XYZ file of C-alpha atoms in Angstrom:
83
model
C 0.000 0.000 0.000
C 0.859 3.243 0.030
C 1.976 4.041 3.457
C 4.959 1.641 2.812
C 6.041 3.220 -0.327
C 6.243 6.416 1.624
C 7.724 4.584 4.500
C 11.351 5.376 3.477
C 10.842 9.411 2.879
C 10.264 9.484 6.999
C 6.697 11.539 6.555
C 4.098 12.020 9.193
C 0.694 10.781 9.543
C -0.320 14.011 8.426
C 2.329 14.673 5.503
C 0.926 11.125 4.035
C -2.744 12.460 3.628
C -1.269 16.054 2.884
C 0.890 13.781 -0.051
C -2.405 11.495 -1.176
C -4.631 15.161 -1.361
C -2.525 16.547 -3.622
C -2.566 13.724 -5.638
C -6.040 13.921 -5.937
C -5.719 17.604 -7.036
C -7.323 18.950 -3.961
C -6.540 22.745 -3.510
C -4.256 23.684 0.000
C -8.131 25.085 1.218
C -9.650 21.655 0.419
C -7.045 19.801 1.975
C -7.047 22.039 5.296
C -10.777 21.963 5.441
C -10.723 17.884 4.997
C -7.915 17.018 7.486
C -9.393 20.250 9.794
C -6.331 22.074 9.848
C -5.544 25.950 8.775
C -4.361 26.658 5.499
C -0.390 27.723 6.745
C -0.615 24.800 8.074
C -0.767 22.832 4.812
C 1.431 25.019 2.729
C 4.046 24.269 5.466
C 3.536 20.559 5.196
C 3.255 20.886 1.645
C 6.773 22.480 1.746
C 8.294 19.814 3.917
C 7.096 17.315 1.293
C 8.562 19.092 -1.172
C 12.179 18.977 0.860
C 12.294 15.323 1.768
C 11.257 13.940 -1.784
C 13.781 16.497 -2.618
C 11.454 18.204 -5.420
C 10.715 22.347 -6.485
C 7.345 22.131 -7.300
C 3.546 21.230 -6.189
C 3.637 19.187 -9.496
C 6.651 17.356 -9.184
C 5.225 16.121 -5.744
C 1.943 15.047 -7.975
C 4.289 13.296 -10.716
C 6.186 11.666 -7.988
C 2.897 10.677 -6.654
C 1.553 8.792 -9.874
C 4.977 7.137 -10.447
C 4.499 5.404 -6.684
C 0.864 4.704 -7.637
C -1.116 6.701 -5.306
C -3.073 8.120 -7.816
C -5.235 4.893 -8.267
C -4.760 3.802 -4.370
C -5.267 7.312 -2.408
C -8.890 7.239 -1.950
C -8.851 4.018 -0.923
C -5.963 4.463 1.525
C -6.994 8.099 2.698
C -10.069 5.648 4.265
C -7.977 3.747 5.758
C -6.383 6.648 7.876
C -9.571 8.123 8.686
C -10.848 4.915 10.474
C-alpha cells in the first residue's frame, strides 16, 4: 500500500494524507478543510514534502505521486487513515 512506499521518505501521519490530497488535485483550502487544519498549516507541510522527496514544485510532488501509484490507491488508503 501506500503508506509503505512512503515509508522510506520518513513523513508524518499528516504529511501522508497532505501527499495522497494533492494527488487527488485537492486545492491547499480543500485539503485544510478535509484534514481540519488551517491553510499555513498545509502550505508548510506541503513544503516539507517538497524537501524530503527532494522536489521544487507542487507538481513534481503530484508526478512523484503517480509514479508510486497513489493516484489509483489514495482514496482508498486516505479511508484507511480516517478509520
Amino acid at each position: 500500500k501506500a503508506r509503505e512506499k512512503l515509508k522510506k521518505f520518513e513523513l508524518t501521519e499528516l504529511q501522508i494524507k497532505v501527499f495522497m490530497l494533492l494527488c487527488e488535485n485537492k486545492t491547499n483550502e480543500e485539503i485544510a478543510a478535509r484534514l481540519h487544519f488551517s491553510v499555513n498549516n498545509i502550505k508548510y507541510h506541503v513544503r516539507q514534502l517538497k524537501n524530503k522527496l527532494n522536489l521544487q514544485s507542487r507538481l513534481e510532488l503530484v508526478v512523484a505521486g503517480w509514479k508510486m501509484g497513489l493516484l489509483t490507491n489514495s482514496v482508498e488508503d486516505l479511508r484507511e487513515f480516517d478509520r
